C-alpha positions as a printed Julia matrix, in Angstrom:
418×3 Matrix{Float64}:
   5.3    19.52  -20.38
   1.81   20.99  -20.82
   3.11   24.5   -20.17
   0.27   26.23  -22.0
  -2.39   24.74  -19.78
  -0.5    24.59  -16.51
  -1.71   27.93  -15.12
  -5.35   27.31  -15.9
  -5.22   23.82  -14.5
  -3.52   24.94  -11.33
  -6.03   27.74  -11.05
  -8.85   25.22  -11.38
  -7.32   23.05   -8.67
  -6.81   25.93   -6.29
 -10.25   27.43   -6.94
 -12.09   24.14   -6.53
 -10.28   23.23   -3.35
 -10.45   26.65   -1.72
 -14.14   26.94   -2.5
 -14.72   23.53   -1.01
 -12.87   24.3     2.2
 -14.04   27.88    2.66
 -17.62   27.26    1.59
 -18.14   24.12    3.61
 -19.45   22.16    0.66
 -19.53   24.39   -2.39
 -18.96   22.12   -5.36
 -18.57   22.12   -9.08
 -21.67   21.81  -11.22
 -22.96   18.3   -11.44
 -21.12   17.12   -8.33
 -22.75   14.22   -6.5
 -22.12   11.6    -3.87
 -22.81    8.11   -5.19
 -25.21    9.6    -7.7
 -26.81   11.92   -5.14
 -29.27    9.37   -3.78
 -30.22    9.19   -0.1
 -28.56    5.8     0.14
 -25.46    7.27   -1.43
 -25.33   10.08    1.13
 -25.62    7.64    4.0
 -22.97    5.41    2.52
 -20.6     8.33    2.0
 -20.48    8.9     5.74
 -18.58    5.61    6.06
 -16.0     5.15    3.34
 -12.26    4.81    3.06
 -10.56    7.96    1.84
  -6.92    7.13    2.24
  -3.55    8.36    1.07
  -0.22    6.56    1.0
   2.77    8.44    2.39
   5.82    6.7     0.92
   9.14    7.11    2.7
  11.31    4.81    0.56
  13.85    6.95   -1.31
  12.2     9.96    0.41
   9.39    9.87   -2.14
   6.75   11.71   -0.11
   8.28   12.27    3.33
  10.71   13.4     4.63
  11.46   15.58    1.62
  15.13   14.65    1.96
  17.33   12.84    4.48
  19.19   14.81    7.11
  16.55   17.35    8.09
  16.42   18.33   11.74
  13.91   16.63   14.0
  11.8    19.81   14.04
  11.86   20.03   10.24
  10.88   16.39    9.85
   8.07   16.78   12.37
   6.77   19.93   10.65
   6.7    18.17    7.28
   4.85   15.21    8.79
   2.26   17.49   10.39
   1.83   19.2     7.02
   1.06   15.81    5.45
  -1.64   15.16    8.04
  -3.12   18.64    7.67
  -3.18   18.21    3.9
  -5.18   15.0     4.29
  -7.7    16.76    6.51
  -7.97   19.67    4.07
  -8.98   17.25    1.3
 -11.49   15.5     3.56
  -9.48   12.29    3.6
  -9.72   10.16    6.71
  -6.79    7.74    6.65
  -3.03    8.11    6.26
  -1.05    5.0     5.34
   2.49    5.81    6.46
   5.41    3.66    5.3
   7.32    2.89    8.49
   9.45   -0.1     7.4
  10.54    0.65    3.83
  13.68   -1.54    3.67
  14.02   -3.84    6.7
  14.49   -0.77    8.9
  12.29    1.35   11.13
  10.75    4.78   11.6
  10.31    4.13   15.31
  12.75    2.98   18.03
  12.57   -0.69   17.05
  13.79   -3.53   19.21
  14.64   -5.51   16.06
  15.86   -3.28   13.24
  17.93   -0.13   12.7
  16.64    3.38   12.22
  15.88    4.07    8.57
  18.36    6.08    6.55
  15.52    8.12    5.02
  15.52   10.14    8.25
  19.15   11.07    8.88
  20.88    9.8     5.76
  22.71    7.15    7.79
  21.11    3.84    8.63
  21.05    3.15   12.35
  21.38    6.79   13.43
  18.58    7.96   15.73
  16.72   11.03   14.42
  16.1    12.54   17.85
  12.35   11.92   17.89
   9.78    9.17   17.33
   8.16    9.58   13.89
   5.64    6.75   14.17
   4.63    7.65   17.72
   4.15   11.26   16.66
   2.23   10.25   13.53
  -0.23    8.14   15.53
  -0.81   10.85   18.13
  -1.16   13.72   15.66
  -3.31   11.73   13.21
  -5.74   10.76   15.94
  -5.86   14.34   17.18
  -7.09   15.31   13.69
  -9.66   12.54   13.42
  -7.49   10.54   11.01
  -6.74    6.84   11.14
  -3.06    5.89   10.98
  -2.25    2.69    9.13
   1.39    1.63    9.5
   2.75    0.36    6.17
   5.4    -2.37    6.27
   7.33   -3.94    3.4
   7.91   -7.55    4.56
  10.94   -8.84    2.65
  12.84   -6.01    0.95
  16.19   -5.41    2.67
  17.78   -2.86    0.35
  17.34   -1.27   -3.05
  21.0    -2.09   -3.76
  22.94   -5.36   -3.73
  25.83   -4.58   -1.35
  25.39   -6.03    2.16
  28.38   -4.05    3.41
  26.38   -0.85    2.93
  24.01   -2.01    5.67
  24.81   -0.95    9.23
  27.03   -3.55   10.9
  24.33   -4.53   13.39
  21.71   -5.15   10.7
  19.99   -8.55   11.04
  20.73   -9.25    7.38
  24.46   -8.95    8.06
  24.22  -11.08   11.18
  22.28  -13.72    9.23
  23.66  -13.74    5.69
  22.0   -17.1     4.98
  18.63  -15.29    5.19
  19.5   -13.07    2.21
  18.9   -13.51   -1.52
  20.38  -11.09   -4.06
  18.07  -10.59   -7.02
  17.63   -7.9    -9.65
  20.28   -5.71   -8.07
  18.53   -5.71   -4.68
  18.64   -7.61   -1.4
  15.7    -9.61   -0.07
  14.95  -11.83    2.87
  14.14  -15.37    1.75
  10.39  -15.96    2.33
  10.99  -19.74    2.3
  12.8   -19.78    5.64
  10.58  -20.19    8.73
  13.05  -18.2    10.82
  12.76  -15.28    8.37
   8.99  -15.39    8.51
   9.06  -15.33   12.31
  11.57  -12.49   12.39
   9.61  -10.34    9.94
   6.5   -10.78   12.06
   8.4    -9.96   15.25
   9.77   -6.77   13.7
   6.3    -5.66   12.59
   4.58   -6.62   15.83
   7.06   -4.52   17.79
   5.21   -1.49   16.45
   1.81   -3.04   17.16
   2.81   -3.54   20.78
   4.1     0.01   21.19
   1.42    2.06   19.43
  -2.38    2.08   19.02
  -2.19    1.55   15.28
  -5.48    1.52   13.42
  -4.06   -1.0    10.96
  -1.02   -2.91    9.81
  -0.66   -2.5     6.06
   1.33   -4.54    3.51
   1.94   -3.41   -0.06
   2.34   -5.54   -3.21
   5.89   -6.81   -2.65
   6.04  -10.46   -1.58
   8.39  -12.49   -3.72
  10.08   -9.91   -5.95
   8.65   -9.05   -9.34
  10.25  -11.09  -12.14
  13.49   -9.83  -13.67
  14.24  -11.21  -17.12
  17.15  -13.63  -17.22
  17.53  -13.87  -13.43
  16.6   -16.55  -10.91
  15.56  -16.01   -7.32
  17.85  -18.57   -5.71
  15.88  -20.3    -2.98
  16.86  -23.83   -3.99
  18.41  -24.77   -0.65
  15.29  -23.65    1.23
  13.02  -25.45   -1.23
  15.04  -28.65   -0.92
  14.73  -28.44    2.85
  11.12  -27.34    3.26
   9.32  -27.92   -0.04
   8.99  -31.7    -0.11
   5.23  -31.75    0.47
   4.44  -29.53   -2.52
   3.86  -30.42   -6.14
   5.92  -27.48   -7.37
   8.18  -24.71   -6.18
   5.45  -22.23   -7.11
   2.95  -23.95   -4.79
   5.52  -23.92   -1.99
   6.24  -20.23   -2.5
   2.54  -19.39   -2.4
   2.19  -21.37    0.81
   5.05  -19.4     2.34
   3.21  -16.14    1.65
  -0.1   -17.61    2.82
   1.55  -18.5     6.13
   2.95  -15.0     6.51
  -0.51  -13.53    5.98
  -2.38  -15.95    8.27
   0.19  -15.82   11.06
   0.54  -12.05   10.96
  -3.23  -11.63   11.11
  -3.53  -13.96   14.1
  -0.67  -12.35   16.01
  -2.01   -8.81   15.47
  -5.36   -9.83   16.96
  -3.64  -11.44   19.95
  -1.73   -8.26   20.74
  -4.22   -5.55   19.8
  -7.64   -6.88   18.73
  -8.85   -3.52   17.4
  -5.95   -3.16   14.95
  -6.91   -4.13   11.4
  -4.74   -5.95    8.89
  -4.9    -4.8     5.28
  -3.0    -5.6     2.1
  -2.64   -3.6    -1.12
  -1.62   -6.11   -3.8
  -1.01   -5.8    -7.51
  -4.4    -5.35   -9.15
  -4.58   -8.57  -11.16
  -4.85  -11.94   -9.41
  -4.91  -14.09  -12.57
  -5.99  -13.52  -16.14
  -9.1   -15.38  -17.35
  -7.12  -17.04  -20.13
  -4.97  -18.64  -17.39
  -7.79  -19.37  -14.95
 -11.56  -19.09  -15.58
 -11.89  -17.49  -12.14
  -9.56  -14.69  -13.21
 -10.3   -11.26  -14.63
 -10.69  -10.26  -18.27
  -7.16   -8.89  -18.4
  -3.8    -9.54  -20.03
  -1.35   -8.49  -17.36
   1.18   -9.74  -14.84
  -0.5   -12.12  -12.38
   0.16  -11.83   -8.65
  -0.69  -15.52   -8.14
   1.94  -16.7   -10.64
   4.54  -13.93  -10.63
   4.92  -12.83   -7.0
   3.23  -15.92   -5.48
   0.5   -13.91   -3.75
  -2.85  -15.72   -3.8
  -4.76  -12.52   -3.18
  -8.16  -13.94   -4.11
  -7.83  -16.66   -1.48
  -7.0   -14.13    1.25
 -10.27  -12.35    0.54
 -12.47  -15.41    0.04
 -11.15  -16.96    3.25
 -11.56  -13.64    5.13
  -7.97  -13.85    6.38
  -7.52  -10.07    6.23
  -9.68   -7.14    7.28
  -9.36   -5.25    4.02
  -7.83   -5.54    0.6
  -6.87   -2.55   -1.53
  -5.86   -3.79   -4.99
  -3.74   -1.31   -6.92
  -5.98   -0.69   -9.93
  -3.51    1.65  -11.56
  -5.09    1.59  -15.03
  -7.51    3.9   -16.79
 -11.06    3.09  -17.82
 -10.81    1.35  -21.18
  -7.19    0.22  -20.86
  -6.69   -2.59  -23.37
  -4.65   -4.91  -21.13
  -6.28   -4.15  -17.77
  -9.48   -2.14  -17.91
 -10.37   -0.4   -14.66
 -14.05   -0.8   -15.55
 -13.63   -4.58  -15.72
 -11.4    -4.99  -12.68
 -13.66   -3.15  -10.22
 -16.62   -5.51  -10.73
 -14.28   -8.51  -10.66
 -12.89   -7.51   -7.26
 -16.38   -6.62   -6.02
 -17.52  -10.14   -6.83
 -14.49  -11.59   -5.04
 -15.25   -9.56   -1.9
 -18.97  -10.28   -1.95
 -20.08  -12.36    1.03
 -16.72  -12.18    2.82
 -15.62  -10.29    5.93
 -12.88   -8.56    3.94
 -13.6    -4.95    3.01
 -12.69   -3.82   -0.5
 -10.96   -0.52   -1.13
  -9.48    0.53   -4.47
  -5.95    1.83   -4.9
  -5.82    4.78   -7.32
  -2.89    5.98   -9.45
  -3.07    9.71   -8.79
   0.61    9.92   -9.74
  -0.3     9.16  -13.37
  -2.65   12.12  -13.74
  -1.09   14.62  -16.11
   2.05   12.57  -16.67
   2.88   13.11  -20.35
   4.32    9.6   -20.56
   0.87    8.14  -19.8
  -1.97    7.51  -22.27
  -4.45   10.21  -23.21
  -6.96    9.17  -20.55
  -4.54   10.31  -17.85
  -4.41   13.81  -19.3
  -8.11   14.26  -18.46
  -8.66   15.77  -14.98
 -11.96   13.87  -14.77
 -10.52   10.35  -15.22
 -10.08    9.62  -11.52
 -13.39   11.22  -10.57
 -14.93    8.78  -13.04
 -13.31    5.94  -11.13
 -15.23    6.89   -7.98
 -18.46    7.24   -9.95
 -17.96    3.73  -11.29
 -17.08    2.36   -7.86
 -20.28    3.77   -6.39
 -22.22    1.31   -8.56
 -20.7    -1.56   -6.57
 -21.67   -1.68   -2.88
 -18.66   -3.88   -2.11
 -16.35   -0.95   -2.93
 -15.99    0.77    0.42
 -13.65    3.55   -0.65
 -10.42    4.51   -2.36
  -6.77    5.14   -1.49
  -4.55    7.59   -3.38
  -0.96    7.07   -4.44
   0.55    9.15   -3.22
   0.79   12.06   -0.77
   3.06   14.33   -2.79
   0.71   14.11   -5.75
  -2.34   15.17   -3.74
  -0.54   18.46   -3.14
   1.15   19.14   -6.5
  -2.0    17.96   -8.35
  -0.68   19.21  -11.69
  -3.9    19.01  -13.72
  -6.36   19.33  -10.86
  -7.39   15.66  -10.81
  -7.41   15.45   -7.01
  -9.27   18.73   -6.67
 -11.84   17.34   -9.09
 -12.27   14.22   -6.94
 -12.72   16.36   -3.81
 -15.24   18.61   -5.52
 -17.22   15.79   -7.09
 -17.17   13.18   -4.32
 -15.81   14.42   -1.0
 -18.41   17.1    -0.23
 -19.01   15.77    3.26
 -16.59   14.42    5.8
 -16.61   10.63    6.14
 -15.35    8.16    8.69
 -13.53    5.0     7.61
 -15.46    1.72    7.61
 -14.95   -0.46   10.66
């Protein structure tokens, strides 16, 4: 896969990054911050430069289950140091990947990504360490929680015997070969919040972060069986879809309110799928032809922004400029307009993992594609920064796309918006 160009591209990445770090601002020709204007320089001092660290299936960290506590800690510190080296300022660490925990939780078992066995203590406190060490490096630590996913398999007996899903089997829906909590049950919604807020109480988190998983993404030929819950609780709604959206709205509103009660300085941010609705479905929607979060996962993301329910939104705009179905250059201004006049900050989620992937379109083989995303975003004052998916890819950086972003846009250090 691109063997002929691999050495030169890696050399470019290493040269650009080492020059940047060693030279304190040496950059590639033509590099600029927000076009190089004075206003751009001032703005660059306050912008989100985030990176997701995914723990589900050991994607980014730990590198594998069963490492010693010292090995896990060393890998975590390396992730934080890598963020600093690239002049990022925020690490979004996945601490509840599958209804489990990367801290000593009062509600859920230890995650199996640590030891290989769910419920087995790893001998240290990963989240507590992450918060302390991130802050010591001038980084914000946003704790990333997946609200409803219980397991990436469909066998409840594989869960530890004490797991809340085994103690409350009526909370569980099997769908698409996975296990989920039923968002339509008030007791589930309360429990999910309690589990998340346990971490908010214990640690000075800079933010609570949700990803794009609310109701599960559609699986052809399968039905998410929440009929009993709908029959019991959905009587005031015109359709099951409206009821489902209201369930997610309540989760968002209630979580936001409870975070502020416990720790007023902790933000609440959500990173949804990048398309709310297509314009052919709704005139308020974007000029796209893609899955719609409003209709397909029952997440009314536009409402959350317009009502200022959340502190920031980070739509996953994982498409290239010019994409026929979902053009990055059309979605950025659409989201900027949505955020305009609200108290919700807009960040953009970026698909670094696609850069250089031979399975992706030609645009993703260009090391400058993602740098172009930041140039485009700088034309919209509502765009307050970008978040990179994901940590492993900032390091491997096969075609030098991340190094190009650093060289072109991250010349100076920046603090996150507040």
